[in-house]
C-alpha atoms as a printed R data frame, in Angstrom:
    type eleno elety resid chain resno       x       y       z
1   ATOM     1    CA   MET     A     1 -32.363 -23.825 -88.876
2   ATOM     2    CA   PRO     A     2 -32.371 -27.546 -89.912
3   ATOM     3    CA   VAL     A     3 -29.488 -29.490 -88.437
4   ATOM     4    CA   GLY     A     4 -28.406 -30.864 -91.792
5   ATOM     5    CA   SER     A     5 -27.984 -27.431 -93.371
6   ATOM     6    CA   HIS     A     6 -25.992 -26.146 -90.391
7   ATOM     7    CA   LEU     A     7 -23.577 -29.065 -90.458
8   ATOM     8    CA   GLY     A     8 -23.187 -28.687 -94.189
9   ATOM     9    CA   ARG     A     9 -21.092 -25.577 -93.667
10  ATOM    10    CA   ILE     A    10 -18.096 -27.561 -92.299
11  ATOM    11    CA   GLN     A    11 -15.705 -28.534 -95.068
12  ATOM    12    CA   PRO     A    12 -14.057 -31.934 -94.652
13  ATOM    13    CA   PRO     A    13 -10.291 -32.106 -95.020
14  ATOM    14    CA   ALA     A    14  -8.793 -33.293 -98.312
15  ATOM    15    CA   SER     A    15  -8.041 -36.735 -97.032
16  ATOM    16    CA   PHE     A    16 -11.462 -37.206 -95.638
17  ATOM    17    CA   HIS     A    17 -13.343 -40.276 -96.970
18  ATOM    18    CA   PRO     A    18 -17.019 -40.297 -96.336
19  ATOM    19    CA   PRO     A    19 -18.390 -43.341 -94.575
20  ATOM    20    CA   PRO     A    20 -20.547 -45.756 -96.465
21  ATOM    21    CA   SER     A    21 -23.953 -44.436 -97.162
22  ATOM    22    CA   ARG     A    22 -26.695 -45.328 -94.716
23  ATOM    23    CA   PRO     A    23 -30.346 -45.662 -95.244
24  ATOM    24    CA   HIS     A    24 -32.064 -42.336 -95.415
25  ATOM    25    CA   MET     A    25 -33.407 -41.142 -92.027
26  ATOM    26    CA   PRO     A    26 -35.948 -38.424 -91.645
27  ATOM    27    CA   PRO     A    27 -34.597 -35.256 -89.982
28  ATOM    28    CA   LEU     A    28 -35.100 -34.909 -86.247
29  ATOM    29    CA   SER     A    29 -37.485 -32.280 -85.112
30  ATOM    30    CA   LEU     A    30 -35.886 -29.986 -82.519
31  ATOM    31    CA   SER     A    31 -37.686 -27.797 -80.123
32  ATOM    32    CA   HIS     A    32 -37.272 -24.077 -80.289
33  ATOM    33    CA   GLU     A    33 -35.074 -24.025 -77.153
34  ATOM    34    CA   GLN     A    34 -32.786 -26.743 -78.551
35  ATOM    35    CA   GLN     A    35 -32.460 -24.877 -81.819
36  ATOM    36    CA   GLU     A    36 -31.248 -21.767 -79.996
37  ATOM    37    CA   LEU     A    37 -28.313 -23.654 -78.400
38  ATOM    38    CA   PRO     A    38 -24.909 -23.037 -80.033
39  ATOM    39    CA   THR     A    39 -23.663 -25.892 -82.118
40  ATOM    40    CA   HIS     A    40 -19.994 -25.740 -80.999
41  ATOM    41    CA   VAL     A    41 -19.645 -26.653 -77.282
42  ATOM    42    CA   ASN     A    42 -16.161 -26.642 -75.708
43  ATOM    43    CA   HIS     A    43 -16.432 -29.388 -73.118
44  ATOM    44    CA   SER     A    44 -12.947 -28.613 -71.682
45  ATOM    45    CA   ALA     A    45 -13.743 -24.939 -70.857
46  ATOM    46    CA   ALA     A    46 -14.477 -23.859 -67.204
47  ATOM    47    CA   PRO     A    47 -18.094 -23.165 -66.316
48  ATOM    48    CA   ALA     A    48 -19.213 -19.573 -66.557
49  ATOM    49    CA   PRO     A    49 -18.453 -17.577 -63.339
50  ATOM    50    CA   GLU     A    50 -21.303 -16.998 -60.988
51  ATOM    51    CA   MET     A    51 -21.079 -13.212 -60.969
52  ATOM    52    CA   PRO     A    52 -24.009 -12.415 -58.614
53  ATOM    53    CA   THR     A    53 -22.817 -14.855 -55.898
54  ATOM    54    CA   THR     A    54 -19.216 -13.533 -55.881
55  ATOM    55    CA   LEU     A    55 -20.346  -9.928 -55.759
56  ATOM    56    CA   HIS     A    56 -22.705 -10.595 -52.882
57  ATOM    57    CA   SER     A    57 -19.938 -12.356 -50.982
58  ATOM    58    CA   LYS     A    58 -17.581  -9.403 -51.372
59  ATOM    59    CA   MET     A    59 -20.279  -6.975 -50.373
60  ATOM    60    CA   ASP     A    60 -21.085  -9.023 -47.271
61  ATOM    61    CA   GLU     A    61 -17.413  -9.095 -46.333
62  ATOM    62    CA   LEU     A    62 -17.054  -5.357 -46.783
63  ATOM    63    CA   GLU     A    63 -20.213  -4.738 -44.821
64  ATOM    64    CA   GLY     A    64 -18.894  -6.892 -41.981
65  ATOM    65    CA   ARG     A    65 -15.633  -4.960 -41.864
66  ATOM    66    CA   LEU     A    66 -17.415  -1.634 -41.780
67  ATOM    67    CA   LEU     A    67 -19.728  -2.817 -39.039
68  ATOM    68    CA   ALA     A    68 -16.764  -3.995 -36.939
69  ATOM    69    CA   GLU     A    69 -15.052  -0.627 -37.353
70  ATOM    70    CA   VAL     A    70 -18.223   1.196 -36.374
71  ATOM    71    CA   LEU     A    71 -18.591  -0.931 -33.239
72  ATOM    72    CA   ALA     A    72 -14.943  -0.346 -32.324
73  ATOM    73    CA   LEU     A    73 -15.357   3.402 -32.736
74  ATOM    74    CA   GLU     A    74 -18.505   3.336 -30.615
75  ATOM    75    CA   LYS     A    75 -16.683   1.470 -27.849
76  ATOM    76    CA   GLU     A    76 -13.776   3.909 -27.989
77  ATOM    77    CA   ARG     A    77 -16.118   6.882 -27.830
78  ATOM    78    CA   THR     A    78 -17.958   5.369 -24.843
79  ATOM    79    CA   ALA     A    79 -14.680   4.639 -23.048
80  ATOM    80    CA   LEU     A    80 -13.442   8.182 -23.634
81  ATOM    81    CA   SER     A    81 -16.720   9.553 -22.375
82  ATOM    82    CA   HIS     A    82 -16.565   7.460 -19.174
83  ATOM    83    CA   SER     A    83 -12.898   8.275 -18.676
84  ATOM    84    CA   GLY     A    84 -13.588  11.962 -19.067
85  ATOM    85    CA   HIS     A    85 -16.431  11.702 -16.563
86  ATOM    86    CA   ARG     A    86 -14.237   9.915 -14.024
87  ATOM    87    CA   GLN     A    87 -11.468  12.447 -14.498
88  ATOM    88    CA   ARG     A    88 -13.927  15.267 -13.958
89  ATOM    89    CA   GLN     A    89 -15.162  13.557 -10.789
90  ATOM    90    CA   GLU     A    90 -11.623  13.057  -9.476
91  ATOM    91    CA   VAL     A    91 -10.683  16.655 -10.218
92  ATOM    92    CA   GLY     A    92 -13.870  17.783  -8.507
93  ATOM    93    CA   LYS     A    93 -13.073  15.751  -5.403
94  ATOM    94    CA   GLU     A    94  -9.540  17.133  -5.267
95  ATOM    95    CA   LEU     A    95 -10.841  20.680  -5.623
96  ATOM    96    CA   ASP     A    96 -13.399  20.106  -2.864
97  ATOM    97    CA   ALA     A    97 -10.690  18.738  -0.562
98  ATOM    98    CA   LEU     A    98  -8.393  21.677  -1.290
99  ATOM    99    CA   GLN     A    99 -11.187  24.171  -0.745
100 ATOM   100    CA   GLY     A   100 -12.052  22.496   2.561
101 ATOM   101    CA   ARG     A   101  -8.421  22.644   3.673
102 ATOM   102    CA   VAL     A   102  -8.191  26.334   2.686
103 ATOM   103    CA   ALA     A   103 -11.357  27.042   4.673
104 ATOM   104    CA   GLU     A   104  -9.869  25.253   7.697
105 ATOM   105    CA   LEU     A   105  -6.701  27.309   7.475
106 ATOM   106    CA   GLU     A   106  -8.626  30.555   7.030
107 ATOM   107    CA   HIS     A   107 -10.900  29.900  10.008
108 ATOM   108    CA   GLY     A   108  -8.275  28.275  12.218
109 ATOM   109    CA   SER     A   109 -10.099  24.953  12.238
110 ATOM   110    CA   SER     A   110  -8.524  22.114  14.237
111 ATOM   111    CA   ALA     A   111 -10.325  19.388  12.290
112 ATOM   112    CA   TYR     A   112  -7.109  18.306  10.587
113 ATOM   113    CA   SER     A   113  -4.656  16.360  12.751
114 ATOM   114    CA   PRO     A   114  -1.213  15.239  11.600
115 ATOM   115    CA   PRO     A   115  -0.444  11.532  12.031
116 ATOM   116    CA   ASP     A   116   1.709  12.173  15.120
117 ATOM   117    CA   ALA     A   117  -0.870  14.319  16.938
118 ATOM   118    CA   PHE     A   118  -2.313  11.706  19.291
119 ATOM   119    CA   LYS     A   119  -1.802  10.237  22.719
120 ATOM   120    CA   LEU     A   120  -2.090   6.734  24.161
121 ATOM   121    CA   SER     A   121  -4.087   6.506  27.391
122 ATOM   122    CA   ILE     A   122  -4.110   3.666  29.942
123 ATOM   123    CA   PRO     A   123  -6.665   4.658  32.614
124 ATOM   124    CA   ILE     A   124  -6.247   1.910  35.229
125 ATOM   125    CA   ARG     A   125  -3.535  -0.453  36.387
126 ATOM   126    CA   ASN     A   126  -4.005  -3.972  35.042
127 ATOM   127    CA   ASN     A   127  -2.193  -6.626  33.016
128 ATOM   128    CA   TYR     A   128  -4.184  -6.339  29.780
129 ATOM   129    CA   MET     A   129  -4.152  -2.684  28.654
130 ATOM   130    CA   TYR     A   130  -1.189  -1.816  26.472
131 ATOM   131    CA   ALA     A   131  -0.080  -0.822  22.967
132 ATOM   132    CA   ARG     A   132   2.212  -2.621  20.580
133 ATOM   133    CA   VAL     A   133   4.498  -0.773  18.181
134 ATOM   134    CA   ARG     A   134   4.115  -2.367  14.787
135 ATOM   135    CA   LYS     A   135   7.661  -1.895  13.542
136 ATOM   136    CA   ALA     A   136  10.716  -4.108  13.924
137 ATOM   137    CA   LEU     A   137  13.859  -2.514  15.290
138 ATOM   138    CA   PRO     A   138  17.277  -3.048  13.723
139 ATOM   139    CA   GLU     A   139  20.424  -3.955  15.618
140 ATOM   140    CA   LEU     A   140  21.518  -0.898  17.579
141 ATOM   141    CA   TYR     A   141  24.919   0.072  18.978
142 ATOM   142    CA   ALA     A   142  23.533   3.304  20.413
143 ATOM   143    CA   PHE     A   143  20.097   4.840  20.850
144 ATOM   144    CA   THR     A   144  18.138   7.762  22.238
145 ATOM   145    CA   VAL     A   145  14.525   7.289  23.264
146 ATOM   146    CA   CYS     A   146  12.330  10.301  24.059
147 ATOM   147    CA   ALA     A   147   8.675  10.576  25.070
148 ATOM   148    CA   TRP     A   148   6.160  12.784  26.807
149 ATOM   149    CA   LEU     A   149   4.689  11.026  29.873
150 ATOM   150    CA   ARG     A   150   1.924  11.873  32.319
151 ATOM   151    CA   SER     A   151   1.588   9.458  35.199
152 ATOM   152    CA   ARG     A   152  -1.740   8.855  36.929
153 ATOM   153    CA   SER     A   153  -0.459   6.327  39.419
154 ATOM   154    CA   GLY     A   154  -1.062   8.539  42.434
155 ATOM   155    CA   GLY     A   155   2.574   8.437  43.490
156 ATOM   156    CA   THR     A   156   2.745   4.664  43.930
157 ATOM   157    CA   GLY     A   157   5.286   4.037  41.173
158 ATOM   158    CA   GLN     A   158   5.052   4.815  37.504
159 ATOM   159    CA   GLY     A   159   5.126   1.232  36.286
160 ATOM   160    CA   THR     A   160   6.599   0.514  32.843
161 ATOM   161    CA   PRO     A   161   6.242   3.190  30.163
162 ATOM   162    CA   PHE     A   162   7.884   0.843  27.646
163 ATOM   163    CA   SER     A   163   9.688  -2.487  27.326
164 ATOM   164    CA   TYR     A   164  11.531  -4.120  24.441
165 ATOM   165    CA   SER     A   165  12.081  -7.892  24.448
166 ATOM   166    CA   VAL     A   166  13.840 -10.204  22.013
167 ATOM   167    CA   PRO     A   167  14.027 -14.004  21.774
168 ATOM   168    CA   GLY     A   168  16.040 -15.233  24.731
169 ATOM   169    CA   GLN     A   169  15.997 -11.888  26.564
170 ATOM   170    CA   ALA     A   170  12.775 -10.365  27.888
171 ATOM   171    CA   ASN     A   171  14.586  -7.334  29.347
172 ATOM   172    CA   GLU     A   172  16.557  -6.119  26.344
173 ATOM   173    CA   ILE     A   173  15.469  -2.510  27.057
174 ATOM   174    CA   VAL     A   174  13.073  -1.586  29.891
175 ATOM   175    CA   LEU     A   175  12.148   1.694  31.575
176 ATOM   176    CA   LEU     A   176  10.568   0.820  34.907
177 ATOM   177    CA   GLU     A   177   9.552   2.267  38.263
178 ATOM   178    CA   THR     A   178   7.854   0.092  40.885
179 ATOM   179    CA   GLY     A   179   6.626   1.166  44.311
180 ATOM   180    CA   PRO     A   180   8.934   3.569  46.134
181 ATOM   181    CA   ASP     A   181  11.991   2.510  44.130
182 ATOM   182    CA   PRO     A   182  13.628   5.031  41.770
183 ATOM   183    CA   MET     A   183  13.144   4.773  38.054
184 ATOM   184    CA   GLU     A   184  15.420   2.198  36.415
185 ATOM   185    CA   LEU     A   185  16.785   1.557  32.951
186 ATOM   186    CA   LEU     A   186  17.453  -2.085  32.111
187 ATOM   187    CA   ILE     A   187  19.577  -3.108  29.129
188 ATOM   188    CA   ASN     A   188  20.217  -6.817  28.640
189 ATOM   189    CA   ASP     A   189  19.082  -7.286  32.259
190 ATOM   190    CA   LYS     A   190  21.736  -4.853  33.533
191 ATOM   191    CA   VAL     A   191  20.351  -1.990  35.655
192 ATOM   192    CA   ALA     A   192  21.038   1.706  36.091
193 ATOM   193    CA   GLN     A   193  18.999   3.921  38.429
194 ATOM   194    CA   LEU     A   194  17.822   7.176  36.855
195 ATOM   195    CA   PRO     A   195  17.266  10.457  38.762
196 ATOM   196    CA   LEU     A   196  13.894  11.093  37.097
197 ATOM   197    CA   SER     A   197  10.571  11.795  38.793
198 ATOM   198    CA   LEU     A   198   7.040  11.781  37.338
199 ATOM   199    CA   LYS     A   199   5.062  11.759  40.589
200 ATOM   200    CA   ASP     A   200   3.234  15.101  40.215
201 ATOM   201    CA   SER     A   201   0.699  13.855  37.603
202 ATOM   202    CA   GLY     A   202   1.828  16.501  35.115
203 ATOM   203    CA   TRP     A   203   3.282  16.155  31.627
204 ATOM   204    CA   HIS     A   204   7.050  15.613  31.521
205 ATOM   205    CA   HIS     A   205   9.421  15.156  28.626
206 ATOM   206    CA   ILE     A   206  12.073  12.481  29.218
207 ATOM   207    CA   CYS     A   207  15.001  11.400  27.041
208 ATOM   208    CA   ILE     A   208  17.458   8.562  27.670
209 ATOM   209    CA   ALA     A   209  20.590   8.144  25.562
210 ATOM   210    CA   TRP     A   210  22.880   5.103  25.619
211 ATOM   211    CA   THR     A   211  25.851   3.779  23.665
212 ATOM   212    CA   THR     A   212  27.393   0.325  23.768
213 ATOM   213    CA   ARG     A   213  30.874   1.887  23.943
214 ATOM   214    CA   ASP     A   214  31.659   1.772  27.665
215 ATOM   215    CA   GLY     A   215  27.925   1.550  28.368
216 ATOM   216    CA   LEU     A   216  27.572   5.317  28.625
217 ATOM   217    CA   TRP     A   217  24.103   6.686  29.413
218 ATOM   218    CA   SER     A   218  22.453  10.062  29.977
219 ATOM   219    CA   ALA     A   219  18.995  10.895  31.352
220 ATOM   220    CA   TYR     A   220  17.098  14.131  30.608
221 ATOM   221    CA   GLN     A   221  13.855  15.480  32.051
222 ATOM   222    CA   ASP     A   222  12.075  18.484  30.540
223 ATOM   223    CA   GLY     A   223  15.143  19.310  28.470
224 ATOM   224    CA   GLU     A   224  17.658  19.253  31.359
225 ATOM   225    CA   LEU     A   225  20.348  16.670  31.979
226 ATOM   226    CA   ARG     A   226  19.504  14.986  35.312
227 ATOM   227    CA   GLY     A   227  22.151  12.282  35.402
228 ATOM   228    CA   SER     A   228  24.648  10.151  33.504
229 ATOM   229    CA   GLY     A   229  26.745   7.061  34.032
230 ATOM   230    CA   GLU     A   230  28.724   4.284  32.406
231 ATOM   231    CA   ASN     A   231  29.252   0.512  32.333
232 ATOM   232    CA   LEU     A   232  25.620  -0.221  31.563
233 ATOM   233    CA   ALA     A   233  25.703  -3.339  29.354
234 ATOM   234    CA   SER     A   234  29.014  -2.273  27.833
235 ATOM   235    CA   TRP     A   235  29.707  -3.578  24.329
236 ATOM   236    CA   HIS     A   236  26.322  -5.251  24.115
237 ATOM   237    CA   PRO     A   237  24.486  -4.521  20.847
238 ATOM   238    CA   ILE     A   238  20.716  -4.167  21.085
239 ATOM   239    CA   LYS     A   239  19.317  -7.188  19.274
240 ATOM   240    CA   PRO     A   240  16.948  -6.715  16.340
241 ATOM   241    CA   HIS     A   241  13.454  -7.994  15.495
242 ATOM   242    CA   GLY     A   242  12.036  -7.900  19.001
243 ATOM   243    CA   ILE     A   243   8.693  -6.682  20.347
244 ATOM   244    CA   LEU     A   244   8.196  -3.142  21.654
245 ATOM   245    CA   ILE     A   245   5.335  -2.708  24.138
246 ATOM   246    CA   LEU     A   246   4.038   0.549  25.622
247 ATOM   247    CA   GLY     A   247   2.540   0.359  29.110
248 ATOM   248    CA   GLN     A   248   3.569  -3.143  30.226
249 ATOM   249    CA   GLU     A   249   6.720  -5.014  31.249
250 ATOM   250    CA   GLN     A   250   7.283  -8.267  29.372
251 ATOM   251    CA   ASP     A   251   8.336 -11.368  31.264
252 ATOM   252    CA   THR     A   252   8.316 -13.350  28.024
253 ATOM   253    CA   LEU     A   253   8.517 -12.241  24.408
254 ATOM   254    CA   GLY     A   254   5.400 -10.133  23.877
255 ATOM   255    CA   GLY     A   255   3.496 -11.247  26.967
256 ATOM   256    CA   ARG     A   256   3.073 -12.453  30.560
257 ATOM   257    CA   PHE     A   257   2.397  -8.994  31.915
258 ATOM   258    CA   ASP     A   258   2.311  -8.186  35.641
259 ATOM   259    CA   ALA     A   259  -0.312  -5.665  36.807
260 ATOM   260    CA   THR     A   260   1.978  -4.366  39.554
261 ATOM   261    CA   GLN     A   261   4.452  -3.229  36.867
262 ATOM   262    CA   ALA     A   262   1.883  -1.671  34.513
263 ATOM   263    CA   PHE     A   263   1.960   2.008  33.549
264 ATOM   264    CA   VAL     A   264  -1.077   4.168  34.314
265 ATOM   265    CA   GLY     A   265  -1.390   7.464  32.461
266 ATOM   266    CA   ASP     A   266  -0.718   8.966  29.032
267 ATOM   267    CA   ILE     A   267   2.095   8.635  26.487
268 ATOM   268    CA   THR     A   268   2.762  10.715  23.396
269 ATOM   269    CA   GLN     A   269   5.611  11.504  20.995
270 ATOM   270    CA   PHE     A   270   7.534   8.285  21.645
271 ATOM   271    CA   ASN     A   271  10.524   8.472  19.277
272 ATOM   272    CA   LEU     A   272  13.700   6.424  18.868
273 ATOM   273    CA   TRP     A   273  17.019   7.294  17.198
274 ATOM   274    CA   ASP     A   274  20.039   5.117  16.426
275 ATOM   275    CA   HIS     A   275  22.514   7.519  18.041
276 ATOM   276    CA   ALA     A   276  22.889   9.709  21.103
277 ATOM   277    CA   LEU     A   277  21.216  13.088  20.688
278 ATOM   278    CA   THR     A   278  23.048  16.189  21.808
279 ATOM   279    CA   ALA     A   279  21.867  18.224  24.785
280 ATOM   280    CA   ALA     A   280  20.797  21.014  22.404
281 ATOM   281    CA   GLN     A   281  18.690  18.611  20.352
282 ATOM   282    CA   VAL     A   282  16.998  17.253  23.470
283 ATOM   283    CA   LEU     A   283  16.202  20.780  24.642
284 ATOM   284    CA   GLY     A   284  14.774  21.721  21.234
285 ATOM   285    CA   ILE     A   285  12.403  18.756  21.372
286 ATOM   286    CA   ALA     A   286  11.404  19.414  24.988
287 ATOM   287    CA   ASN     A   287  10.480  23.075  24.451
288 ATOM   288    CA   CYS     A   288   8.821  22.327  21.073
289 ATOM   289    CA   SER     A   289  11.117  24.743  19.249
290 ATOM   290    CA   GLU     A   290  12.836  22.092  17.108
291 ATOM   291    CA   PRO     A   291  10.771  18.912  16.660
292 ATOM   292    CA   LEU     A   292  12.881  15.967  15.571
293 ATOM   293    CA   PRO     A   293  11.184  12.705  14.524
294 ATOM   294    CA   GLY     A   294  13.044   9.524  15.373
295 ATOM   295    CA   ASN     A   295  15.036   8.059  12.500
296 ATOM   296    CA   VAL     A   296  14.433   4.481  13.706
297 ATOM   297    CA   LEU     A   297  10.925   4.908  15.070
298 ATOM   298    CA   HIS     A   298   8.740   7.989  14.903
299 ATOM   299    CA   TRP     A   299   5.432   8.524  16.669
300 ATOM   300    CA   GLU     A   300   2.755   7.728  14.104
301 ATOM   301    CA   ASP     A   301  -0.830   6.637  14.559
302 ATOM   302    CA   LYS     A   302  -0.691   3.670  12.192
303 ATOM   303    CA   LEU     A   303   2.351   2.209  13.981
304 ATOM   304    CA   VAL     A   304   0.733   2.089  17.423
305 ATOM   305    CA   GLU     A   305  -1.955  -0.551  18.016
306 ATOM   306    CA   ALA     A   306  -3.879  -0.355  21.301
307 ATOM   307    CA   PHE     A   307  -5.219  -3.421  23.128
308 ATOM   308    CA   GLY     A   308  -7.380  -4.326  26.123
309 ATOM   309    CA   GLY     A   309  -9.128  -0.972  26.530
310 ATOM   310    CA   ALA     A   310  -6.149   1.323  26.053
311 ATOM   311    CA   THR     A   311  -7.240   4.203  23.824
312 ATOM   312    CA   LYS     A   312  -5.816   6.656  21.321
313 ATOM   313    CA   ALA     A   313  -7.111  10.221  21.031
314 ATOM   314    CA   THR     A   314  -6.198  13.318  19.039
315 ATOM   315    CA   PHE     A   315  -3.671  15.312  20.989
316 ATOM   316    CA   ASP     A   316  -0.859  17.789  20.299
317 ATOM   317    CA   ILE     A   317   1.515  18.204  23.228
318 ATOM   318    CA   CYS     A   318   3.156  21.292  21.761
319 ATOM   319    CA   LYS     A   319  -0.029  23.368  21.734
320 ATOM   320    CA   GLY     A   320  -0.213  25.708  24.699
321 ATOM   321    CA   SER     A   321  -3.484  24.316  26.035
322 ATOM   322    CA   ALA     A   322  -2.391  20.701  25.684
323 ATOM   323    CA   LYS     A   323  -0.089  20.690  28.702
324 ATOM   324    CA   ALA     A   324  -2.735  21.995  31.058
């Protein structure tokens, strides 16, 4: 359509005055594409939305979300699968252990040993074989100490089955027998002679009870009371946080051992209580009818560390063949 005829459709307002006439100009020739353009163009309107670009963006975003969810679900499924596998393995191990234990019980197997079924052995007299108890003792106003002992000294003195030293006092508690002298109990360097004898190389159960009140003490061997006394370190509390050594006498805190005072033989079931046991309790322990672990220190493998060639071996004193 010619431009002039298209513009002729617009009616000028009533007050419109046409401009002065101009020389006649020939009409412009427009290309086909220009003729197809709309005549009225609103220059203030926003550009047409880019529909394909927006749609693709939303689709990409949705696709990303779905992919993330899929990956999360895959990870969760893998984790559950691994967890289930581990649980099955753990259950299987527990069942195997239980079945093994049942088989041991059915066939009377001795493969299982409780933590207190062991002995400490010191084969020769020297100043370097011993065991240290890895537990600190509290302050004590009374105690009972019991143990099974087998001396291999050949009758020349039992040495020192145990010693407890604290800072400033090497002889806080010591059980000692040297040469032909009788066995002695030292508390805070005070001495009482005990009517105990271990010279026959057999197993013997000994218990010693003491209380700070009047320094009362009692000594038992194989469940029988062998002697008692008083005024042994009266009113002296046993100091805490010392070092307890099996098999050697300490001249300083934790050391300076003397070979002539060393114990030679075997020790088991060394237990310590914070009170004096009754005669009936001592007898029950000695004849294995009523075992009673120490409430301050009980005989346990992980608490006894051997040094210098001293050894630990599985051993149960209360089995009939063990005492032979």
